PDB file of C-alpha atoms in Angstrom:
ATOM      1  CA  MET F 119      -0.125  -0.169  -0.219  1.00  0.00           C
ATOM      2  CA  SER F 120       1.432   3.909  -0.978  1.00  0.00           C
ATOM      3  CA  GLU F 121       1.125   6.206   1.759  1.00  0.00           C
ATOM      4  CA  VAL F 122      -1.378   8.012   0.044  1.00  0.00           C
ATOM      5  CA  VAL F 123      -4.849   6.101   0.276  1.00  0.00           C
ATOM      6  CA  ARG F 124      -6.798   5.584  -2.613  1.00  0.00           C
ATOM      7  CA  VAL F 125     -10.496   5.427  -2.000  1.00  0.00           C
ATOM      8  CA  ALA F 126     -13.806   5.133  -4.280  1.00  0.00           C
ATOM      9  CA  LEU F 127     -17.000   6.437  -3.589  1.00  0.00           C
ATOM     10  CA  VAL F 128     -19.916   3.760  -4.312  1.00  0.00           C
ATOM     11  CA  ASP F 129     -23.318   5.078  -3.253  1.00  0.00           C
ATOM     12  CA  ASP F 130     -26.382   5.845  -5.336  1.00  0.00           C
ATOM     13  CA  GLN F 131     -27.465   9.326  -3.411  1.00  0.00           C
ATOM     14  CA  ALA F 132     -25.337  12.290  -4.814  1.00  0.00           C
ATOM     15  CA  LEU F 133     -25.293  14.705  -2.283  1.00  0.00           C
ATOM     16  CA  MET F 134     -23.720  11.318   0.651  1.00  0.00           C
ATOM     17  CA  ARG F 135     -21.490  11.157  -2.091  1.00  0.00           C
ATOM     18  CA  ALA F 136     -20.765  14.912  -1.304  1.00  0.00           C
ATOM     19  CA  GLY F 137     -19.891  15.078   1.558  1.00  0.00           C
ATOM     20  CA  PHE F 138     -17.810  12.047   1.889  1.00  0.00           C
ATOM     21  CA  ARG F 139     -15.573  13.272  -1.406  1.00  0.00           C
ATOM     22  CA  ALA F 140     -16.030  16.797   0.475  1.00  0.00           C
ATOM     23  CA  LEU F 141     -14.056  15.696   3.826  1.00  0.00           C
ATOM     24  CA  LEU F 142     -11.316  13.014   2.160  1.00  0.00           C
ATOM     25  CA  ASP F 143     -10.127  15.198   0.070  1.00  0.00           C
ATOM     26  CA  ALA F 144      -9.559  17.701   2.941  1.00  0.00           C
ATOM     27  CA  GLU F 145      -7.854  15.044   4.285  1.00  0.00           C
ATOM     28  CA  GLU F 146      -4.211  14.846   3.683  1.00  0.00           C
ATOM     29  CA  GLY F 147      -2.756  11.747   3.232  1.00  0.00           C
ATOM     30  CA  ILE F 148      -5.999  10.472   1.060  1.00  0.00           C
ATOM     31  CA  GLU F 149      -7.009  10.688  -2.618  1.00  0.00           C
ATOM     32  CA  VAL F 150     -10.936  10.030  -3.617  1.00  0.00           C
ATOM     33  CA  VAL F 151      -9.813   8.180  -6.695  1.00  0.00           C
ATOM     34  CA  GLY F 152     -13.841   8.232  -7.680  1.00  0.00           C
ATOM     35  CA  GLU F 153     -17.064   7.504  -7.535  1.00  0.00           C
ATOM     36  CA  ALA F 154     -19.916   5.523  -8.306  1.00  0.00           C
ATOM     37  CA  ALA F 155     -23.890   5.770  -7.973  1.00  0.00           C
ATOM     38  CA  ASP F 156     -24.414   1.906  -8.210  1.00  0.00           C
ATOM     39  CA  GLY F 157     -23.294  -1.467  -7.686  1.00  0.00           C
ATOM     40  CA  GLU F 158     -22.644  -2.229 -10.971  1.00  0.00           C
ATOM     41  CA  GLN F 159     -20.659   1.407 -11.547  1.00  0.00           C
ATOM     42  CA  GLY F 160     -18.423   0.611  -8.747  1.00  0.00           C
ATOM     43  CA  VAL F 161     -16.925  -3.183  -9.963  1.00  0.00           C
ATOM     44  CA  ALA F 162     -16.732  -0.778 -13.244  1.00  0.00           C
ATOM     45  CA  LEU F 163     -14.557   1.913 -10.861  1.00  0.00           C
ATOM     46  CA  VAL F 164     -12.722  -0.560  -8.755  1.00  0.00           C
ATOM     47  CA  ARG F 165     -11.399  -2.517 -11.904  1.00  0.00           C
ATOM     48  CA  ALA F 166     -10.853   0.716 -13.301  1.00  0.00           C
ATOM     49  CA  ARG F 167      -8.942   2.359 -10.707  1.00  0.00           C
ATOM     50  CA  VAL F 168      -7.544  -0.432  -8.328  1.00  0.00           C
ATOM     51  CA  PRO F 169      -8.712   1.518  -5.141  1.00  0.00           C
ATOM     52  CA  ASP F 170      -6.982   0.369  -1.324  1.00  0.00           C
ATOM     53  CA  VAL F 171     -10.445   0.921   0.188  1.00  0.00           C
ATOM     54  CA  ALA F 172     -14.160   1.401  -1.244  1.00  0.00           C
ATOM     55  CA  LEU F 173     -16.517   2.513   0.719  1.00  0.00           C
ATOM     56  CA  MET F 174     -19.791   0.454  -0.143  1.00  0.00           C
ATOM     57  CA  ASP F 175     -23.501   1.449   0.319  1.00  0.00           C
ATOM     58  CA  VAL F 176     -25.302  -1.454   0.815  1.00  0.00           C
ATOM     59  CA  GLN F 177     -29.035  -0.579  -1.117  1.00  0.00           C
ATOM     60  CA  MET F 178     -28.033   0.316  -4.924  1.00  0.00           C
ATOM     61  CA  PRO F 179     -29.810   0.006  -8.035  1.00  0.00           C
ATOM     62  CA  VAL F 180     -28.502  -2.249 -10.813  1.00  0.00           C
ATOM     63  CA  MET F 181     -26.486  -4.603  -8.411  1.00  0.00           C
ATOM     64  CA  SER F 182     -26.631  -4.356  -4.225  1.00  0.00           C
ATOM     65  CA  GLY F 183     -24.140  -2.966  -2.812  1.00  0.00           C
ATOM     66  CA  ILE F 184     -23.450  -6.529  -1.394  1.00  0.00           C
ATOM     67  CA  GLU F 185     -23.504  -8.802  -5.302  1.00  0.00           C
ATOM     68  CA  ALA F 186     -20.571  -5.686  -5.546  1.00  0.00           C
ATOM     69  CA  THR F 187     -18.511  -6.755  -3.265  1.00  0.00           C
ATOM     70  CA  ARG F 188     -18.522  -9.987  -3.930  1.00  0.00           C
ATOM     71  CA  ARG F 189     -17.351  -9.363  -7.332  1.00  0.00           C
ATOM     72  CA  ILE F 190     -14.981  -7.324  -5.456  1.00  0.00           C
ATOM     73  CA  ALA F 191     -13.708 -10.163  -3.685  1.00  0.00           C
ATOM     74  CA  ALA F 192     -13.927 -13.074  -6.544  1.00  0.00           C
ATOM     75  CA  ASP F 193     -11.051 -10.902  -8.557  1.00  0.00           C
ATOM     76  CA  PRO F 194      -7.215 -12.207  -8.005  1.00  0.00           C
ATOM     77  CA  ALA F 195      -6.590  -8.672  -9.706  1.00  0.00           C
ATOM     78  CA  LEU F 196      -8.489  -6.919  -7.359  1.00  0.00           C
ATOM     79  CA  ALA F 197      -6.999  -8.412  -3.639  1.00  0.00           C
ATOM     80  CA  ALA F 198      -5.436  -5.662  -2.136  1.00  0.00           C
ATOM     81  CA  VAL F 199      -8.840  -4.176  -2.679  1.00  0.00           C
ATOM     82  CA  ARG F 200     -10.658  -3.949   1.062  1.00  0.00           C
ATOM     83  CA  VAL F 201     -14.805  -3.262   0.709  1.00  0.00           C
ATOM     84  CA  VAL F 202     -16.551  -1.053   3.814  1.00  0.00           C
ATOM     85  CA  ILE F 203     -19.896  -1.397   3.654  1.00  0.00           C
ATOM     86  CA  LEU F 204     -22.059   1.973   4.797  1.00  0.00           C
ATOM     87  CA  THR F 205     -25.394   1.335   6.332  1.00  0.00           C
ATOM     88  CA  ASN F 206     -27.941   3.082   7.812  1.00  0.00           C
ATOM     89  CA  TYR F 207     -27.965   1.240  10.591  1.00  0.00           C
ATOM     90  CA  GLY F 208     -24.849  -1.368  12.580  1.00  0.00           C
ATOM     91  CA  LEU F 209     -27.343  -3.335  13.012  1.00  0.00           C
ATOM     92  CA  ASP F 210     -29.235  -4.577  10.076  1.00  0.00           C
ATOM     93  CA  GLU F 211     -30.794  -7.818   8.623  1.00  0.00           C
ATOM     94  CA  TYR F 212     -26.754  -6.837   5.742  1.00  0.00           C
ATOM     95  CA  VAL F 213     -23.558  -7.474   8.564  1.00  0.00           C
ATOM     96  CA  PHE F 214     -23.034 -10.246   7.981  1.00  0.00           C
ATOM     97  CA  GLU F 215     -24.178 -11.280   4.287  1.00  0.00           C
ATOM     98  CA  ALA F 216     -21.499  -8.851   3.817  1.00  0.00           C
ATOM     99  CA  LEU F 217     -19.209 -10.488   5.219  1.00  0.00           C
ATOM    100  CA  ARG F 218     -19.651 -13.598   3.571  1.00  0.00           C
ATOM    101  CA  ALA F 219     -19.243 -11.937   0.708  1.00  0.00           C
ATOM    102  CA  GLY F 220     -15.762 -10.233   1.212  1.00  0.00           C
ATOM    103  CA  ALA F 221     -16.838  -7.148   2.791  1.00  0.00           C
ATOM    104  CA  SER F 222     -13.716  -6.348   6.128  1.00  0.00           C
ATOM    105  CA  GLY F 223     -15.991  -3.470   8.475  1.00  0.00           C
ATOM    106  CA  PHE F 224     -18.934  -1.580   8.227  1.00  0.00           C
ATOM    107  CA  LEU F 225     -19.221   1.449   9.066  1.00  0.00           C
ATOM    108  CA  LEU F 226     -22.327   3.945   9.960  1.00  0.00           C
ATOM    109  CA  LYS F 227     -23.240   6.993   7.245  1.00  0.00           C
ATOM    110  CA  ASP F 228     -23.547   8.732  10.577  1.00  0.00           C
ATOM    111  CA  THR F 229     -19.839   8.136  11.711  1.00  0.00           C
ATOM    112  CA  GLU F 230     -17.789  11.048  13.168  1.00  0.00           C
ATOM    113  CA  PRO F 231     -15.671  12.336  10.819  1.00  0.00           C
ATOM    114  CA  VAL F 232     -12.752  11.592  12.598  1.00  0.00           C
ATOM    115  CA  ASP F 233     -13.710   7.671  12.322  1.00  0.00           C
ATOM    116  CA  LEU F 234     -14.342   7.442   9.391  1.00  0.00           C
ATOM    117  CA  LEU F 235     -10.752   9.056   8.926  1.00  0.00           C
ATOM    118  CA  GLN F 236      -9.688   6.397  11.151  1.00  0.00           C
ATOM    119  CA  ALA F 237     -11.232   4.051   9.980  1.00  0.00           C
ATOM    120  CA  ILE F 238     -10.495   4.105   6.113  1.00  0.00           C
ATOM    121  CA  GLU F 239      -6.547   3.967   7.856  1.00  0.00           C
ATOM    122  CA  VAL F 240      -7.531   0.160  10.107  1.00  0.00           C
ATOM    123  CA  VAL F 241      -9.078  -0.887   6.690  1.00  0.00           C
ATOM    124  CA  ALA F 242      -5.851  -0.289   4.406  1.00  0.00           C
ATOM    125  CA  ARG F 243      -4.134  -1.062   6.066  1.00  0.00           C
ATOM    126  CA  GLY F 244      -5.505  -5.113   5.744  1.00  0.00           C
ATOM    127  CA  GLU F 245      -7.449  -4.888   9.429  1.00  0.00           C
ATOM    128  CA  ALA F 246     -10.369  -5.095   9.953  1.00  0.00           C
ATOM    129  CA  LEU F 247     -13.272  -3.535  10.765  1.00  0.00           C
ATOM    130  CA  LEU F 248     -16.095  -4.464  13.036  1.00  0.00           C
ATOM    131  CA  SER F 249     -17.549  -2.403  15.837  1.00  0.00           C
ATOM    132  CA  PRO F 250     -18.075  -3.762  19.056  1.00  0.00           C
ATOM    133  CA  SER F 251     -22.016  -3.395  17.819  1.00  0.00           C
ATOM    134  CA  VAL F 252     -21.607  -5.650  14.969  1.00  0.00           C
ATOM    135  CA  THR F 253     -18.961  -8.055  16.857  1.00  0.00           C
ATOM    136  CA  ARG F 254     -21.987  -8.658  19.651  1.00  0.00           C
ATOM    137  CA  THR F 255     -24.723  -8.341  16.088  1.00  0.00           C
ATOM    138  CA  LEU F 256     -22.273 -11.079  14.626  1.00  0.00           C
ATOM    139  CA  ILE F 257     -22.992 -13.557  17.250  1.00  0.00           C
ATOM    140  CA  GLY F 258     -26.342 -13.471  17.756  1.00  0.00           C
ATOM    141  CA  GLU F 259     -26.643 -14.605  14.537  1.00  0.00           C
ATOM    142  CA  PHE F 260     -24.429 -17.177  15.507  1.00  0.00           C
ATOM    143  CA  VAL F 261     -25.684 -17.733  18.737  1.00  0.00           C
ATOM    144  CA  ALA F 262     -29.378 -18.145  16.459  1.00  0.00           C
ATOM    145  CA  ARG F 263     -28.424 -21.500  14.451  1.00  0.00           C
ATOM    146  CA  PRO F 264     -26.353 -24.024  14.802  1.00  0.00           C
ATOM    147  CA  PRO F 265     -22.579 -23.926  13.232  1.00  0.00           C
ATOM    148  CA  ASP F 266     -23.043 -25.229   9.182  1.00  0.00           C
ATOM    149  CA  ARG F 267     -19.370 -27.754   8.653  1.00  0.00           C
ATOM    150  CA  ALA F 268     -20.757 -27.319   4.817  1.00  0.00           C
ATOM    151  CA  THR F 269     -20.136 -24.255   4.470  1.00  0.00           C
ATOM    152  CA  ALA F 270     -17.074 -23.375   6.296  1.00  0.00           C
ATOM    153  CA  PRO F 271     -14.138 -25.906   4.497  1.00  0.00           C
ATOM    154  CA  GLY F 272     -10.897 -26.279   5.160  1.00  0.00           C
ATOM    155  CA  LEU F 273     -10.608 -26.585   8.762  1.00  0.00           C
ATOM    156  CA  ASP F 274      -8.429 -30.017   8.027  1.00  0.00           C
ATOM    157  CA  ARG F 275      -6.052 -28.656   6.711  1.00  0.00           C
ATOM    158  CA  LEU F 276      -5.128 -25.845   9.853  1.00  0.00           C
ATOM    159  CA  THR F 277      -2.589 -27.617  12.302  1.00  0.00           C
ATOM    160  CA  ARG F 278      -3.548 -27.038  15.871  1.00  0.00           C
ATOM    161  CA  ARG F 279      -2.224 -24.436  16.226  1.00  0.00           C
ATOM    162  CA  GLU F 280      -2.897 -22.524  13.221  1.00  0.00           C
ATOM    163  CA  ARG F 281      -6.565 -23.453  15.039  1.00  0.00           C
ATOM    164  CA  GLU F 282      -6.391 -22.148  18.082  1.00  0.00           C
ATOM    165  CA  VAL F 283      -5.139 -18.842  17.059  1.00  0.00           C
ATOM    166  CA  THR F 284      -8.129 -18.259  14.364  1.00  0.00           C
ATOM    167  CA  ALA F 285     -10.480 -19.088  17.988  1.00  0.00           C
ATOM    168  CA  LEU F 286      -8.308 -16.594  19.327  1.00  0.00           C
ATOM    169  CA  ALA F 287      -8.673 -13.793  16.453  1.00  0.00           C
ATOM    170  CA  ALA F 288     -12.573 -14.453  15.875  1.00  0.00           C
ATOM    171  CA  ARG F 289     -13.005 -13.881  19.883  1.00  0.00           C
ATOM    172  CA  GLY F 290     -11.408 -10.344  18.769  1.00  0.00           C
ATOM    173  CA  LEU F 291      -7.895 -10.792  19.822  1.00  0.00           C
ATOM    174  CA  SER F 292      -5.192  -7.976  18.693  1.00  0.00           C
ATOM    175  CA  ASN F 293      -2.321 -10.466  17.700  1.00  0.00           C
ATOM    176  CA  GLU F 294       0.180  -9.121  20.726  1.00  0.00           C
ATOM    177  CA  GLU F 295      -3.028 -10.095  22.946  1.00  0.00           C
ATOM    178  CA  ILE F 296      -2.918 -13.689  21.086  1.00  0.00           C
ATOM    179  CA  ALA F 297       0.831 -13.936  21.611  1.00  0.00           C
ATOM    180  CA  ALA F 298       0.336 -13.828  25.393  1.00  0.00           C
ATOM    181  CA  HIS F 299      -2.201 -16.182  25.206  1.00  0.00           C
ATOM    182  CA  MET F 300      -0.396 -18.792  23.392  1.00  0.00           C
ATOM    183  CA  VAL F 301       2.945 -16.845  24.666  1.00  0.00           C
ATOM    184  CA  ILE F 302       5.146 -16.822  21.965  1.00  0.00           C
ATOM    185  CA  SER F 303       6.442 -13.966  20.595  1.00  0.00           C
ATOM    186  CA  PRO F 304       3.667 -11.855  18.226  1.00  0.00           C
ATOM    187  CA  LEU F 305       5.893 -12.001  15.220  1.00  0.00           C
ATOM    188  CA  THR F 306       5.661 -15.706  15.955  1.00  0.00           C
ATOM    189  CA  ALA F 307       1.440 -14.687  16.361  1.00  0.00           C
ATOM    190  CA  LYS F 308       1.377 -13.356  13.090  1.00  0.00           C
ATOM    191  CA  THR F 309       2.956 -16.124  11.618  1.00  0.00           C
ATOM    192  CA  HIS F 310       0.474 -18.552  12.322  1.00  0.00           C
ATOM    193  CA  VAL F 311      -3.021 -16.367  11.356  1.00  0.00           C
ATOM    194  CA  SER F 312      -1.473 -15.326   8.143  1.00  0.00           C
ATOM    195  CA  ARG F 313      -0.874 -19.280   7.306  1.00  0.00           C
ATOM    196  CA  ALA F 314      -4.556 -19.632   8.495  1.00  0.00           C
ATOM    197  CA  MET F 315      -5.876 -16.690   6.658  1.00  0.00           C
ATOM    198  CA  THR F 316      -4.149 -18.531   2.889  1.00  0.00           C
ATOM    199  CA  LYS F 317      -5.460 -21.860   3.742  1.00  0.00           C
ATOM    200  CA  LEU F 318      -9.472 -20.862   4.374  1.00  0.00           C
ATOM    201  CA  ALA F 319      -7.946 -18.517   1.107  1.00  0.00           C
ATOM    202  CA  ALA F 320      -9.929 -15.814   4.248  1.00  0.00           C
ATOM    203  CA  ARG F 321      -8.844 -11.817   2.677  1.00  0.00           C
ATOM    204  CA  ASP F 322      -8.173 -10.295   6.205  1.00  0.00           C
ATOM    205  CA  ARG F 323      -9.985 -10.936  10.267  1.00  0.00           C
ATOM    206  CA  ALA F 324     -13.518 -10.685   9.327  1.00  0.00           C
ATOM    207  CA  GLN F 325     -13.160 -13.811   7.805  1.00  0.00           C
ATOM    208  CA  LEU F 326     -11.385 -15.321   9.961  1.00  0.00           C
ATOM    209  CA  VAL F 327     -14.882 -14.637  12.342  1.00  0.00           C
ATOM    210  CA  VAL F 328     -16.897 -15.708  10.174  1.00  0.00           C
ATOM    211  CA  PHE F 329     -14.675 -19.684   9.717  1.00  0.00           C
ATOM    212  CA  ALA F 330     -14.445 -19.809  13.178  1.00  0.00           C
ATOM    213  CA  TYR F 331     -17.734 -19.294  13.701  1.00  0.00           C
ATOM    214  CA  GLU F 332     -19.638 -21.162  11.014  1.00  0.00           C
ATOM    215  CA  SER F 333     -17.180 -24.318  10.844  1.00  0.00           C
ATOM    216  CA  GLY F 334     -18.283 -24.126  15.148  1.00  0.00           C
ATOM    217  CA  LEU F 335     -14.507 -24.192  15.890  1.00  0.00           C
ATOM    218  CA  VAL F 336     -15.650 -21.078  18.183  1.00  0.00           C
ATOM    219  CA  GLU F 337     -19.019 -21.535  19.553  1.00  0.00           C
ATOM    220  CA  ALA F 338     -21.371 -18.352  19.921  1.00  0.00           C
ATOM    221  CA  ARG F 339     -22.214 -18.516  23.783  1.00  0.00           C
ATOM    222  CA  ARG F 340     -25.793 -17.326  25.360  1.00  0.00           C
ATOM    223  CA  ARG F 341     -26.267 -14.845  27.736  1.00  0.00           C
ATOM    224  CA  PRO F 342     -27.738 -16.196  30.923  1.00  0.00           C
ATOM    225  CA  ALA F 343     -31.288 -14.495  31.165  1.00  0.00           C
ATOM    226  CA  PRO F 344     -31.645 -11.730  33.943  1.00  0.00           C
TER     227      PRO F 344
END
């Protein structure tokens, strides 16, 4: 990734795109490389400009943001592009589906400017952007249904250590926290996480979260009744 983070804006609301562009254009180290008004245009824009980050609305005409994300994630030439889903509601029905499609995280459209800028930086580094509220939503989704190993193949490819780091990453631990928990160096923890992601063809840690719960590697625990 270059020092300047290149961002594509994909949203069917012109006013929303203008607001994001005005904010990002004023920030040193961020370049808006283009705008698109629907998912199909968004995929074309991303293929043409190959940004570091694509801010993607969910509900758009012609093609949804989820389908656009799926196509971007499936294109080997766009492996370095990170998609952040823009949503009006933090706990909506699209969260889980978009993560499975390859999204690296979520942002509310009314996010504070400083949080938006930080989120772009985080995702551009290749890290997952999962807020506590979104994580709780995911866990709630997994609690509501049993694991389905058929939708999460690849568990047998992981070593015991790789399964352990995947489970810890799914619980939200950083590489440093994983290292402390397993009594290994942060570099070794990072290596285990990277190898697990490679074997599972996971784009980032968000995909590890999906895999860990879908495969039953991590079980979501129900909260005790008050």
